[in-house]
Amino acid sequence: MILSTDQQSAVNKLEKLRVGALFMEPGTGKTLTALKLIESSKADWVLFIVPFQTKQNLQDELTKWDFKMPYRIEGVESLSNSDRLYLELMAEVKKHKKTFMVVDESLKIKNRTAKRTQRIMELGSLSYYRLILNGTPISKNILDLWTQMEFLSPKILKMRFNQFKDTFIEYKYFPDKGRTIYKDQYNIDYLYSLIEPYVFDAKLNLEISKLNQKVEYSISNTDEYQEIRADFLFALSDMRDVEFLAYTQKMQMSYTLDSGKIKCIDKLLKDNPEPTILFCKYVKTQDYLRERYPQCKVLTYGKGTFGLNLQAYKNMIFVDKTWDYAQLEQAQRRIYRIGQENDVKFFYLTGDVGLEKMIDKCIRKKTSILDEFKKSSKEELANVI
Protein backbone atom coordinates (compact mmCIF):
# COMPACT_ATOMS: atom_id res chain seq x y z
CA MET A 1 0.00 0.00 0.00
CA ILE A 2 1.34 3.42 -0.96
CA LEU A 3 0.72 6.24 1.50
CA SER A 4 0.10 9.84 0.53
CA THR A 5 2.54 12.50 1.70
CA ASP A 6 0.24 13.48 4.58
CA GLN A 7 -0.35 9.88 5.61
CA GLN A 8 3.38 9.16 5.71
CA SER A 9 4.03 12.39 7.62
CA ALA A 10 1.47 11.32 10.23
CA VAL A 11 3.13 7.93 10.64
CA ASN A 12 6.56 9.54 10.93
CA LYS A 13 5.34 11.92 13.64
CA LEU A 14 3.37 9.51 15.82
CA GLU A 15 4.95 6.07 15.38
CA LYS A 16 7.42 6.60 18.23
CA LEU A 17 4.63 7.64 20.66
CA ARG A 18 2.23 5.49 22.62
CA VAL A 19 -0.63 7.99 22.23
CA GLY A 20 -1.72 10.21 19.38
CA ALA A 21 -4.54 11.94 17.52
CA LEU A 22 -5.21 11.87 13.81
CA PHE A 23 -7.27 15.00 13.25
CA MET A 24 -7.40 14.36 9.53
CA GLU A 25 -10.29 15.71 7.54
CA PRO A 26 -12.73 13.13 6.17
CA GLY A 27 -11.42 11.86 2.88
CA THR A 28 -7.71 12.14 3.73
CA GLY A 29 -7.35 8.44 4.52
CA LYS A 30 -7.09 8.40 8.32
CA THR A 31 -8.09 4.73 8.60
CA LEU A 32 -5.16 3.53 6.49
CA THR A 33 -2.86 5.88 8.42
CA ALA A 34 -4.10 4.37 11.70
CA LEU A 35 -3.45 0.84 10.43
CA LYS A 36 0.12 1.72 9.49
CA LEU A 37 0.67 3.22 12.95
CA ILE A 38 -0.66 0.07 14.59
CA GLU A 39 1.55 -2.14 12.43
CA SER A 40 4.59 -0.06 13.37
CA SER A 41 3.92 -0.66 17.09
CA LYS A 42 4.55 -3.66 19.34
CA ALA A 43 0.85 -4.15 20.05
CA ASP A 44 -0.44 -7.68 20.65
CA TRP A 45 -4.17 -6.91 20.27
CA VAL A 46 -6.26 -4.06 18.82
CA LEU A 47 -9.59 -2.74 20.07
CA PHE A 48 -11.45 -0.52 17.61
CA ILE A 49 -14.29 1.60 19.06
CA VAL A 50 -16.33 3.13 16.23
CA PRO A 51 -19.85 4.47 15.60
CA PHE A 52 -22.08 1.39 15.43
CA GLN A 53 -23.18 2.03 11.86
CA THR A 54 -19.57 2.06 10.59
CA LYS A 55 -18.52 -1.33 11.99
CA GLN A 56 -18.94 -3.08 8.65
CA ASN A 57 -17.18 -0.27 6.81
CA LEU A 58 -14.14 -0.68 9.06
CA GLN A 59 -14.24 -4.45 8.62
CA ASP A 60 -14.20 -3.95 4.86
CA GLU A 61 -11.21 -1.62 5.20
CA LEU A 62 -9.30 -4.13 7.32
CA THR A 63 -9.95 -6.82 4.73
CA LYS A 64 -9.03 -4.49 1.88
CA TRP A 65 -5.67 -3.63 3.46
CA ASP A 66 -5.01 -7.23 4.57
CA PHE A 67 -4.69 -6.29 8.24
CA LYS A 68 -3.15 -9.29 10.04
CA MET A 69 -3.11 -8.38 13.75
CA PRO A 70 -5.73 -9.83 16.14
CA TYR A 71 -8.49 -7.28 16.74
CA ARG A 72 -12.05 -6.62 17.81
CA ILE A 73 -14.50 -3.98 16.56
CA GLU A 74 -17.24 -2.61 18.80
CA GLY A 75 -19.76 0.22 18.46
CA VAL A 76 -19.35 3.14 20.82
CA GLU A 77 -23.10 3.19 21.48
CA SER A 78 -23.03 -0.43 22.66
CA LEU A 79 -20.80 0.49 25.59
CA SER A 80 -23.65 2.56 27.03
CA ASN A 81 -26.21 -0.19 26.70
CA SER A 82 -24.39 -3.36 27.70
CA ASP A 83 -22.71 -4.00 31.04
CA ARG A 84 -21.80 -7.46 29.78
CA LEU A 85 -19.91 -6.05 26.80
CA TYR A 86 -18.08 -3.54 28.99
CA LEU A 87 -16.90 -6.20 31.45
CA GLU A 88 -15.97 -8.49 28.58
CA LEU A 89 -13.81 -5.81 26.98
CA MET A 90 -12.21 -4.98 30.33
CA ALA A 91 -11.19 -8.61 30.74
CA GLU A 92 -9.90 -8.77 27.17
CA VAL A 93 -7.78 -5.63 27.54
CA LYS A 94 -6.31 -6.87 30.82
CA LYS A 95 -5.46 -10.21 29.21
CA HIS A 96 -3.08 -8.57 26.73
CA LYS A 97 0.12 -6.79 27.65
CA LYS A 98 0.07 -4.20 24.87
CA THR A 99 -3.46 -3.44 23.75
CA PHE A 100 -3.75 -0.79 21.03
CA MET A 101 -7.07 1.02 21.53
CA VAL A 102 -8.44 3.13 18.67
CA VAL A 103 -11.44 5.44 19.07
CA ASP A 104 -12.79 6.57 15.71
CA GLU A 105 -15.02 9.66 15.47
CA SER A 106 -13.71 10.62 18.91
CA LEU A 107 -16.08 13.59 19.08
CA LYS A 108 -18.59 11.02 20.30
CA ILE A 109 -16.81 10.95 23.66
CA LYS A 110 -16.86 14.73 24.18
CA ASN A 111 -19.50 14.45 26.93
CA ARG A 112 -17.40 13.62 29.99
CA THR A 113 -20.42 12.58 32.09
CA ALA A 114 -21.83 10.09 29.54
CA LYS A 115 -21.59 6.42 30.48
CA ARG A 116 -19.92 5.47 27.21
CA THR A 117 -17.30 8.19 27.68
CA GLN A 118 -16.49 7.04 31.20
CA ARG A 119 -16.22 3.43 30.10
CA ILE A 120 -13.99 4.28 27.16
CA MET A 121 -11.77 6.33 29.46
CA GLU A 122 -11.44 3.34 31.79
CA LEU A 123 -10.61 0.98 28.93
CA GLY A 124 -8.11 3.51 27.64
CA SER A 125 -6.36 3.74 31.01
CA LEU A 126 -5.66 -0.01 30.75
CA SER A 127 -4.43 0.10 27.13
CA TYR A 128 -0.74 0.41 26.30
CA TYR A 129 -1.35 2.38 23.07
CA ARG A 130 -4.16 4.86 22.47
CA LEU A 131 -5.19 6.61 19.25
CA ILE A 132 -8.13 8.86 18.42
CA LEU A 133 -9.40 9.66 14.93
CA ASN A 134 -11.61 12.53 13.89
CA GLY A 135 -12.04 14.86 10.97
CA THR A 136 -13.82 17.47 13.10
CA PRO A 137 -12.56 17.25 16.71
CA ILE A 138 -14.52 20.36 17.76
CA SER A 139 -18.24 20.74 17.07
CA LYS A 140 -19.11 23.56 19.49
CA ASN A 141 -16.08 24.94 21.35
CA ILE A 142 -12.69 23.79 22.60
CA LEU A 143 -14.23 22.12 25.64
CA ASP A 144 -14.84 19.24 23.21
CA LEU A 145 -11.09 18.58 23.30
CA TRP A 146 -10.76 17.89 27.01
CA THR A 147 -12.07 14.30 27.13
CA GLN A 148 -10.31 13.43 23.89
CA MET A 149 -6.94 14.52 25.27
CA GLU A 150 -7.71 13.02 28.68
CA PHE A 151 -8.39 9.67 26.98
CA LEU A 152 -4.97 9.79 25.37
CA SER A 153 -3.21 10.76 28.61
CA PRO A 154 -3.88 13.05 31.59
CA LYS A 155 -0.24 14.10 31.25
CA ILE A 156 -0.97 16.04 28.05
CA LEU A 157 -3.13 18.80 29.54
CA LYS A 158 -2.30 18.19 33.21
CA MET A 159 -5.52 19.88 34.32
CA ARG A 160 -8.98 18.83 35.40
CA PHE A 161 -12.03 19.85 33.38
CA ASN A 162 -12.91 22.92 35.46
CA GLN A 163 -9.32 24.16 35.34
CA PHE A 164 -9.31 23.60 31.58
CA LYS A 165 -12.54 25.58 31.26
CA ASP A 166 -11.20 28.44 33.40
CA THR A 167 -7.98 28.55 31.38
CA PHE A 168 -9.42 28.57 27.88
CA ILE A 169 -13.07 29.69 28.03
CA GLU A 170 -14.82 32.91 29.00
CA TYR A 171 -18.19 31.94 30.44
CA LYS A 172 -20.91 33.03 32.81
CA TYR A 173 -22.84 30.74 35.12
CA PHE A 174 -26.44 31.50 36.15
CA PRO A 175 -27.06 29.49 39.36
CA ASP A 176 -30.75 30.35 39.54
CA LYS A 177 -31.32 28.73 36.14
CA GLY A 178 -28.54 26.13 36.36
CA ARG A 179 -27.17 27.36 33.01
CA THR A 180 -23.74 28.24 31.73
CA ILE A 181 -23.30 30.54 28.72
CA TYR A 182 -19.97 30.29 26.91
CA LYS A 183 -18.87 33.62 25.49
CA ASP A 184 -15.38 33.35 24.03
CA GLN A 185 -12.18 31.30 23.84
CA TYR A 186 -8.69 32.48 24.68
CA ASN A 187 -5.12 31.21 25.32
CA ILE A 188 -5.51 29.11 22.18
CA ASP A 189 -1.80 29.30 21.36
CA TYR A 190 -1.01 27.85 24.76
CA LEU A 191 -3.53 25.06 24.26
CA TYR A 192 -2.05 24.24 20.88
CA SER A 193 1.44 24.08 22.38
CA LEU A 194 0.20 21.44 24.84
CA ILE A 195 -1.47 19.14 22.32
CA GLU A 196 0.66 19.72 19.19
CA PRO A 197 3.29 17.02 19.94
CA TYR A 198 0.56 14.36 19.95
CA VAL A 199 -1.61 15.55 17.08
CA PHE A 200 -1.37 15.27 13.31
CA ASP A 201 -3.73 17.57 11.45
CA ALA A 202 -4.13 17.10 7.71
CA LYS A 203 -6.09 19.24 5.30
CA LEU A 204 -7.70 17.75 2.25
CA ASN A 205 -6.14 19.03 -0.96
CA LEU A 206 -7.59 17.57 -4.12
CA GLU A 207 -6.93 18.54 -7.71
CA ILE A 208 -10.63 18.96 -8.39
CA SER A 209 -12.95 21.93 -7.98
CA LYS A 210 -15.67 22.25 -5.35
CA LEU A 211 -18.69 24.48 -5.97
CA ASN A 212 -20.74 25.68 -2.99
CA GLN A 213 -24.02 27.29 -4.02
CA LYS A 214 -26.79 28.67 -1.84
CA VAL A 215 -30.15 28.11 -3.52
CA GLU A 216 -33.01 30.23 -2.19
CA TYR A 217 -36.67 29.28 -2.51
CA SER A 218 -39.97 30.71 -1.33
CA ILE A 219 -42.03 28.63 1.07
CA SER A 220 -45.48 28.42 -0.46
CA ASN A 221 -47.43 27.80 2.77
CA THR A 222 -46.13 29.28 6.04
CA ASP A 223 -49.36 28.96 8.05
CA GLU A 224 -48.15 26.04 10.18
CA TYR A 225 -44.74 27.67 10.65
CA GLN A 226 -46.30 30.93 11.82
CA GLU A 227 -48.58 29.10 14.23
CA ILE A 228 -45.67 27.21 15.83
CA ARG A 229 -43.63 30.44 15.89
CA ALA A 230 -46.40 32.26 17.78
CA ASP A 231 -46.65 29.47 20.37
CA PHE A 232 -42.87 29.46 20.68
CA LEU A 233 -42.61 33.19 21.39
CA PHE A 234 -45.50 33.06 23.87
CA ALA A 235 -43.86 30.25 25.88
CA LEU A 236 -40.27 31.48 25.53
CA SER A 237 -39.85 33.12 28.95
CA ASP A 238 -40.26 29.87 30.93
CA MET A 239 -39.01 27.48 28.27
CA ARG A 240 -36.53 24.71 29.07
CA ASP A 241 -33.75 23.82 26.64
CA VAL A 242 -35.40 20.59 25.55
CA GLU A 243 -38.64 22.44 24.80
CA PHE A 244 -36.76 25.06 22.84
CA LEU A 245 -35.14 22.43 20.63
CA ALA A 246 -38.49 20.70 20.13
CA TYR A 247 -40.05 23.96 18.89
CA THR A 248 -37.23 24.62 16.41
CA GLN A 249 -37.57 21.06 15.11
CA LYS A 250 -41.32 21.55 14.66
CA MET A 251 -40.80 24.83 12.81
CA GLN A 252 -38.27 23.30 10.45
CA MET A 253 -40.36 20.19 9.91
CA SER A 254 -43.38 22.31 8.98
CA TYR A 255 -41.80 23.19 5.61
CA THR A 256 -39.54 20.19 5.04
CA LEU A 257 -41.68 19.03 2.11
CA ASP A 258 -43.05 22.39 1.04
CA SER A 259 -43.98 22.53 -2.63
CA GLY A 260 -41.62 25.47 -3.15
CA LYS A 261 -38.71 23.36 -1.93
CA ILE A 262 -39.71 20.36 -4.09
CA LYS A 263 -39.87 22.55 -7.20
CA CYS A 264 -36.39 23.81 -6.35
CA ILE A 265 -35.05 20.24 -6.10
CA ASP A 266 -36.74 19.31 -9.39
CA LYS A 267 -35.00 22.16 -11.18
CA LEU A 268 -31.59 21.40 -9.65
CA LEU A 269 -31.78 17.76 -10.71
CA LYS A 270 -32.88 18.73 -14.20
CA ASP A 271 -30.02 21.21 -14.58
CA ASN A 272 -27.48 18.84 -12.95
CA PRO A 273 -28.29 15.30 -14.12
CA GLU A 274 -25.10 13.77 -12.73
CA PRO A 275 -25.35 11.25 -9.81
CA THR A 276 -26.69 13.17 -6.80
CA ILE A 277 -27.04 12.65 -3.05
CA LEU A 278 -29.91 14.27 -1.15
CA PHE A 279 -29.34 14.99 2.56
CA CYS A 280 -32.35 15.51 4.83
CA LYS A 281 -33.25 15.39 8.55
CA TYR A 282 -36.61 13.69 8.92
CA VAL A 283 -37.91 10.18 8.23
CA LYS A 284 -40.98 11.43 6.39
CA THR A 285 -38.75 13.58 4.18
CA GLN A 286 -36.44 10.66 3.48
CA ASP A 287 -39.34 8.38 2.51
CA TYR A 288 -40.86 10.98 0.20
CA LEU A 289 -37.58 11.83 -1.51
CA ARG A 290 -36.72 8.18 -2.12
CA GLU A 291 -40.05 7.62 -3.82
CA ARG A 292 -39.96 10.83 -5.89
CA TYR A 293 -36.27 10.65 -6.86
CA PRO A 294 -35.32 6.96 -7.24
CA GLN A 295 -32.28 8.00 -9.29
CA CYS A 296 -30.76 9.73 -6.24
CA LYS A 297 -29.25 8.43 -3.02
CA VAL A 298 -31.14 9.83 -0.02
CA LEU A 299 -29.32 10.03 3.32
CA THR A 300 -30.02 11.50 6.74
CA TYR A 301 -27.58 13.44 8.90
CA GLY A 302 -25.87 11.42 11.58
CA LYS A 303 -26.11 7.92 10.15
CA GLY A 304 -25.51 9.13 6.61
CA THR A 305 -22.52 11.26 7.51
CA PHE A 306 -20.28 8.55 8.92
CA GLY A 307 -18.19 5.94 7.22
CA LEU A 308 -19.53 5.99 3.66
CA ASN A 309 -17.29 6.45 0.63
CA LEU A 310 -19.49 7.72 -2.18
CA GLN A 311 -17.06 9.04 -4.76
CA ALA A 312 -19.32 7.83 -7.57
CA TYR A 313 -21.58 10.81 -6.83
CA LYS A 314 -20.72 14.29 -8.08
CA ASN A 315 -23.47 16.43 -6.58
CA MET A 316 -24.99 16.85 -3.14
CA ILE A 317 -28.18 18.74 -2.27
CA PHE A 318 -28.81 19.67 1.37
CA VAL A 319 -32.60 19.52 1.43
CA ASP A 320 -32.92 20.27 5.16
CA LYS A 321 -30.42 22.36 7.06
CA THR A 322 -28.51 21.00 10.05
CA TRP A 323 -27.24 23.31 12.78
CA ASP A 324 -24.40 20.92 13.61
CA TYR A 325 -21.25 22.03 11.76
CA ALA A 326 -19.57 18.66 12.30
CA GLN A 327 -22.48 16.83 10.64
CA LEU A 328 -22.38 19.17 7.67
CA GLU A 329 -18.65 18.75 7.15
CA GLN A 330 -18.88 14.98 7.50
CA ALA A 331 -21.64 14.93 4.90
CA GLN A 332 -19.59 16.96 2.42
CA ARG A 333 -16.61 14.63 2.80
CA ARG A 334 -18.63 11.64 1.62
CA ILE A 335 -17.90 12.74 -1.96
CA TYR A 336 -15.09 15.30 -1.59
CA ARG A 337 -12.37 12.86 -0.56
CA ILE A 338 -9.36 10.92 -1.77
CA GLY A 339 -10.45 8.83 -4.74
CA GLN A 340 -12.80 11.47 -6.16
CA GLU A 341 -11.79 12.19 -9.75
CA ASN A 342 -14.59 14.57 -10.73
CA ASP A 343 -15.48 18.14 -9.82
CA VAL A 344 -18.19 18.23 -7.15
CA LYS A 345 -21.09 20.55 -6.42
CA PHE A 346 -22.86 21.28 -3.13
CA PHE A 347 -26.27 22.96 -3.14
CA TYR A 348 -27.71 24.38 0.11
CA LEU A 349 -31.46 24.96 -0.02
CA THR A 350 -32.53 28.04 1.96
CA GLY A 351 -36.16 28.94 2.62
CA ASP A 352 -37.36 32.51 3.14
CA VAL A 353 -38.00 32.30 6.90
CA GLY A 354 -35.90 33.60 9.77
CA LEU A 355 -35.06 30.18 11.20
CA GLU A 356 -33.12 29.31 8.04
CA LYS A 357 -30.97 32.43 8.37
CA MET A 358 -30.32 31.65 12.03
CA ILE A 359 -29.14 28.13 11.18
CA ASP A 360 -26.80 29.55 8.53
CA LYS A 361 -25.39 31.94 11.14
CA CYS A 362 -24.75 29.06 13.55
CA ILE A 363 -22.92 27.07 10.87
CA ARG A 364 -20.73 30.06 9.98
CA LYS A 365 -19.84 30.62 13.63
CA LYS A 366 -19.71 26.89 14.47
CA THR A 367 -22.03 27.44 17.42
CA SER A 368 -25.24 25.69 18.47
CA ILE A 369 -28.60 27.20 17.64
CA LEU A 370 -29.48 26.96 21.33
CA ASP A 371 -26.57 29.23 22.28
CA GLU A 372 -27.44 31.74 19.58
CA PHE A 373 -31.01 32.01 20.75
CA LYS A 374 -29.96 32.37 24.39
CA LYS A 375 -27.95 35.44 23.44
CA SER A 376 -31.00 37.16 21.97
CA SER A 377 -33.87 38.89 23.73
CA LYS A 378 -37.49 37.94 23.05
CA GLU A 379 -37.92 41.05 20.90
CA GLU A 380 -34.86 40.19 18.83
CA LEU A 381 -36.10 36.64 18.35
CA ALA A 382 -39.46 37.88 17.15
CA ASN A 383 -37.67 39.85 14.43
CA VAL A 384 -35.27 37.06 13.51
CA ILE A 385 -37.64 34.11 13.36
GROMACS .gro file of N, CA and C in nm, residues 138-218:
model
  243
  138ILE      N    1  -1.377   1.936   1.700
  138ILE     CA    2  -1.452   2.036   1.776
  138ILE      C    3  -1.583   2.065   1.703
  139SER      N    4  -1.696   2.044   1.771
  139SER     CA    5  -1.824   2.074   1.707
  139SER      C    6  -1.885   2.203   1.761
  140LYS      N    7  -1.849   2.240   1.886
  140LYS     CA    8  -1.911   2.356   1.949
  140LYS      C    9  -1.806   2.454   1.998
  141ASN      N   10  -1.719   2.411   2.087
  141ASN     CA   11  -1.608   2.494   2.135
  141ASN      C   12  -1.497   2.402   2.183
  142ILE      N   13  -1.386   2.460   2.229
  142ILE     CA   14  -1.269   2.379   2.260
  142ILE      C   15  -1.287   2.290   2.383
  143LEU      N   16  -1.397   2.305   2.455
  143LEU     CA   17  -1.423   2.212   2.564
  143LEU      C   18  -1.437   2.069   2.511
  144ASP      N   19  -1.473   2.056   2.383
  144ASP     CA   20  -1.484   1.924   2.321
  144ASP      C   21  -1.352   1.848   2.324
  145LEU      N   22  -1.242   1.921   2.335
  145LEU     CA   23  -1.109   1.858   2.330
  145LEU      C   24  -1.069   1.791   2.461
  146TRP      N   25  -1.129   1.834   2.572
  146TRP     CA   26  -1.076   1.789   2.701
  146TRP      C   27  -1.081   1.637   2.716
  147THR      N   28  -1.198   1.576   2.694
  147THR     CA   29  -1.207   1.430   2.713
  147THR      C   30  -1.121   1.356   2.612
  148GLN      N   31  -1.112   1.411   2.490
  148GLN     CA   32  -1.031   1.343   2.389
  148GLN      C   33  -0.884   1.337   2.430
  149MET      N   34  -0.833   1.450   2.481
  149MET     CA   35  -0.694   1.452   2.527
  149MET      C   36  -0.677   1.371   2.656
  150GLU      N   37  -0.778   1.377   2.742
  150GLU     CA   38  -0.771   1.302   2.868
  150GLU      C   39  -0.769   1.151   2.841
  151PHE      N   40  -0.842   1.109   2.738
  151PHE     CA   41  -0.839   0.967   2.698
  151PHE      C   42  -0.698   0.927   2.658
  152LEU      N   43  -0.633   1.011   2.580
  152LEU     CA   44  -0.497   0.979   2.537
  152LEU      C   45  -0.403   0.971   2.657
  153SER      N   46  -0.403   1.076   2.740
  153SER     CA   47  -0.321   1.076   2.861
  153SER      C   48  -0.348   1.202   2.942
  154PRO      N   49  -0.371   1.187   3.074
  154PRO     CA   50  -0.388   1.305   3.159
  154PRO      C   51  -0.262   1.391   3.165
  155LYS      N   52  -0.150   1.336   3.121
  155LYS     CA   53  -0.024   1.410   3.125
  155LYS      C   54  -0.013   1.513   3.013
  156ILE      N   55  -0.103   1.508   2.916
  156ILE     CA   56  -0.097   1.604   2.805
  156ILE      C   57  -0.141   1.742   2.851
  157LEU      N   58  -0.260   1.751   2.908
  157LEU     CA   59  -0.313   1.880   2.954
  157LEU      C   60  -0.274   1.909   3.098
  158LYS      N   61  -0.265   1.805   3.179
  158LYS     CA   62  -0.230   1.819   3.321
  158LYS      C   63  -0.325   1.914   3.394
  159MET      N   64  -0.453   1.904   3.363
  159MET     CA   65  -0.552   1.988   3.432
  159MET      C   66  -0.688   1.920   3.428
  160ARG      N   67  -0.762   1.936   3.535
  160ARG     CA   68  -0.898   1.883   3.540
  160ARG      C   69  -0.990   1.969   3.452
  161PHE      N   70  -1.112   1.919   3.431
  161PHE     CA   71  -1.203   1.985   3.338
  161PHE      C   72  -1.229   2.130   3.377
  162ASN      N   73  -1.260   2.155   3.504
  162ASN     CA   74  -1.291   2.292   3.546
  162ASN      C   75  -1.171   2.385   3.529
  163GLN      N   76  -1.053   2.335   3.555
  163GLN     CA   77  -0.932   2.416   3.534
  163GLN      C   78  -0.913   2.444   3.385
  164PHE      N   79  -0.939   2.343   3.303
  164PHE     CA   80  -0.931   2.360   3.158
  164PHE      C   81  -1.029   2.467   3.112
  165LYS      N   82  -1.152   2.460   3.163
  165LYS     CA   83  -1.254   2.558   3.126
  165LYS      C   84  -1.214   2.699   3.169
  166ASP      N   85  -1.161   2.712   3.290
  166ASP     CA   86  -1.120   2.844   3.340
  166ASP      C   87  -1.001   2.900   3.263
  167THR      N   88  -0.918   2.812   3.209
  167THR     CA   89  -0.798   2.855   3.138
  167THR      C   90  -0.826   2.898   2.996
  168PHE      N   91  -0.924   2.835   2.932
  168PHE     CA   92  -0.942   2.857   2.788
  168PHE      C   93  -1.078   2.913   2.746
  169ILE      N   94  -1.172   2.926   2.840
  169ILE     CA   95  -1.307   2.969   2.803
  169ILE      C   96  -1.353   3.086   2.890
  170GLU      N   97  -1.413   3.186   2.826
  170GLU     CA   98  -1.482   3.291   2.900
  170GLU      C   99  -1.629   3.251   2.908
  171TYR      N  100  -1.681   3.240   3.029
  171TYR     CA  101  -1.819   3.194   3.044
  171TYR      C  102  -1.885   3.262   3.164
  172LYS      N  103  -2.015   3.248   3.169
  172LYS     CA  104  -2.091   3.303   3.281
  172LYS      C  105  -2.193   3.199   3.326
  173TYR      N  106  -2.193   3.173   3.456
  173TYR     CA  107  -2.284   3.074   3.512
  173TYR      C  108  -2.402   3.143   3.581
  174PHE      N  109  -2.523   3.096   3.554
  174PHE     CA  110  -2.644   3.150   3.615
  174PHE      C  111  -2.701   3.044   3.711
  175PRO      N  112  -2.666   3.054   3.840
  175PRO     CA  113  -2.706   2.949   3.936
  175PRO      C  114  -2.856   2.934   3.952
  176ASP      N  115  -2.930   3.044   3.936
  176ASP     CA  116  -3.075   3.035   3.954
  176ASP      C  117  -3.140   2.951   3.843
  177LYS      N  118  -3.078   2.951   3.726
  177LYS     CA  119  -3.132   2.873   3.614
  177LYS      C  120  -3.051   2.746   3.587
  178GLY      N  121  -2.938   2.731   3.658
  178GLY     CA  122  -2.854   2.613   3.636
  178GLY      C  123  -2.794   2.610   3.497
  179ARG      N  124  -2.766   2.727   3.439
  179ARG     CA  125  -2.717   2.736   3.301
  179ARG      C  126  -2.581   2.804   3.297
  180THR      N  127  -2.502   2.760   3.200
  180THR     CA  128  -2.374   2.824   3.173
  180THR      C  129  -2.373   2.872   3.029
  181ILE      N  130  -2.341   2.999   3.008
  181ILE     CA  131  -2.330   3.054   2.872
  181ILE      C  132  -2.182   3.076   2.841
  182TYR      N  133  -2.137   3.016   2.732
  182TYR     CA  134  -1.997   3.029   2.691
  182TYR      C  135  -1.985   3.145   2.593
  183LYS      N  136  -1.896   3.238   2.627
  183LYS     CA  137  -1.887   3.362   2.549
  183LYS      C  138  -1.773   3.362   2.449
  184ASP      N  139  -1.653   3.323   2.492
  184ASP     CA  140  -1.538   3.335   2.403
  184ASP      C  141  -1.431   3.234   2.444
  185GLN      N  142  -1.330   3.220   2.359
  185GLN     CA  143  -1.218   3.130   2.384
  185GLN      C  144  -1.089   3.211   2.382
  186TYR      N  145  -0.996   3.176   2.467
  186TYR     CA  146  -0.869   3.248   2.468
  186TYR      C  147  -0.757   3.152   2.510
  187ASN      N  148  -0.631   3.203   2.505
  187ASN     CA  149  -0.512   3.121   2.532
  187ASN      C  150  -0.501   3.002   2.436
  188ILE      N  151  -0.549   3.021   2.314
  188ILE     CA  152  -0.551   2.911   2.218
  188ILE      C  153  -0.409   2.869   2.179
  189ASP      N  154  -0.319   2.964   2.169
  189ASP     CA  155  -0.180   2.930   2.136
  189ASP      C  156  -0.120   2.839   2.242
  190TYR      N  157  -0.151   2.869   2.367
  190TYR     CA  158  -0.101   2.785   2.476
  190TYR      C  159  -0.160   2.645   2.468
  191LEU      N  160  -0.290   2.637   2.440
  191LEU     CA  161  -0.353   2.506   2.426
  191LEU      C  162  -0.288   2.427   2.313
  192TYR      N  163  -0.266   2.493   2.202
  192TYR     CA  164  -0.205   2.424   2.088
  192TYR      C  165  -0.066   2.373   2.123
  193SER      N  166   0.009   2.451   2.200
  193SER     CA  167   0.144   2.408   2.238
  193SER      C  168   0.140   2.281   2.323
  194LEU      N  169   0.032   2.262   2.399
  194LEU     CA  170   0.020   2.144   2.484
  194LEU      C  171  -0.012   2.019   2.402
  195ILE      N  172  -0.101   2.033   2.303
  195ILE     CA  173  -0.147   1.914   2.232
  195ILE      C  174  -0.069   1.885   2.104
  196GLU      N  175   0.001   1.986   2.051
  196GLU     CA  176   0.066   1.972   1.919
  196GLU      C  177   0.159   1.851   1.908
  197PRO      N  178   0.238   1.816   2.010
  197PRO     CA  179   0.329   1.702   1.994
  197PRO      C  180   0.258   1.569   1.970
  198TYR      N  181   0.129   1.563   2.003
  198TYR     CA  182   0.056   1.436   1.995
  198TYR      C  183  -0.049   1.434   1.883
  199VAL      N  184  -0.055   1.541   1.807
  199VAL     CA  185  -0.161   1.555   1.708
  199VAL      C  186  -0.104   1.571   1.568
  200PHE      N  187  -0.166   1.500   1.472
  200PHE     CA  188  -0.137   1.527   1.331
  200PHE      C  189  -0.265   1.576   1.268
  201ASP      N  190  -0.256   1.691   1.204
  201ASP     CA  191  -0.373   1.757   1.145
  201ASP      C  192  -0.350   1.772   0.997
  202ALA      N  193  -0.430   1.705   0.916
  202ALA     CA  194  -0.413   1.710   0.771
  202ALA      C  195  -0.533   1.776   0.705
  203LYS      N  196  -0.505   1.861   0.610
  203LYS     CA  197  -0.609   1.924   0.530
  203LYS      C  198  -0.623   1.850   0.397
  204LEU      N  199  -0.744   1.846   0.349
  204LEU     CA  200  -0.770   1.775   0.225
  204LEU      C  201  -0.742   1.866   0.107
  205ASN      N  202  -0.648   1.826   0.024
  205ASN     CA  203  -0.614   1.903  -0.096
  205ASN      C  204  -0.629   1.812  -0.217
  206LEU      N  205  -0.734   1.837  -0.293
  206LEU     CA  206  -0.759   1.757  -0.412
  206LEU      C  207  -0.746   1.843  -0.536
  207GLU      N  208  -0.707   1.780  -0.645
  207GLU     CA  209  -0.693   1.854  -0.771
  207GLU      C  210  -0.824   1.854  -0.847
  208ILE      N  211  -0.931   1.884  -0.778
  208ILE     CA  212  -1.063   1.896  -0.839
  208ILE      C  213  -1.129   2.019  -0.780
  209SER      N  214  -1.227   2.073  -0.849
  209SER     CA  215  -1.295   2.193  -0.798
  209SER      C  216  -1.415   2.154  -0.713
  210LYS      N  217  -1.453   2.246  -0.623
  210LYS     CA  218  -1.567   2.225  -0.535
  210LYS      C  219  -1.654   2.351  -0.540
  211LEU      N  220  -1.776   2.336  -0.588
  211LEU     CA  221  -1.869   2.448  -0.597
  211LEU      C  222  -1.966   2.444  -0.480
  212ASN      N  223  -1.975   2.553  -0.405
  212ASN     CA  224  -2.074   2.568  -0.299
  212ASN      C  225  -2.175   2.673  -0.341
  213GLN      N  226  -2.302   2.635  -0.352
  213GLN     CA  227  -2.402   2.729  -0.402
  213GLN      C  228  -2.525   2.730  -0.311
  214LYS      N  229  -2.557   2.848  -0.263
  214LYS     CA  230  -2.679   2.867  -0.184
  214LYS      C  231  -2.796   2.886  -0.280
  215VAL      N  232  -2.901   2.806  -0.261
  215VAL     CA  233  -3.015   2.811  -0.352
  215VAL      C  234  -3.138   2.852  -0.271
  216GLU      N  235  -3.188   2.971  -0.296
  216GLU     CA  236  -3.301   3.023  -0.219
  216GLU      C  237  -3.434   2.984  -0.285
  217TYR      N  238  -3.533   2.960  -0.200
  217TYR     CA  239  -3.667   2.928  -0.251
  217TYR      C  240  -3.770   2.992  -0.159
  218SER      N  241  -3.888   3.012  -0.212
  218SER     CA  242  -3.997   3.071  -0.133
  218SER      C  243  -4.088   2.959  -0.081
   0.00000   0.00000   0.00000
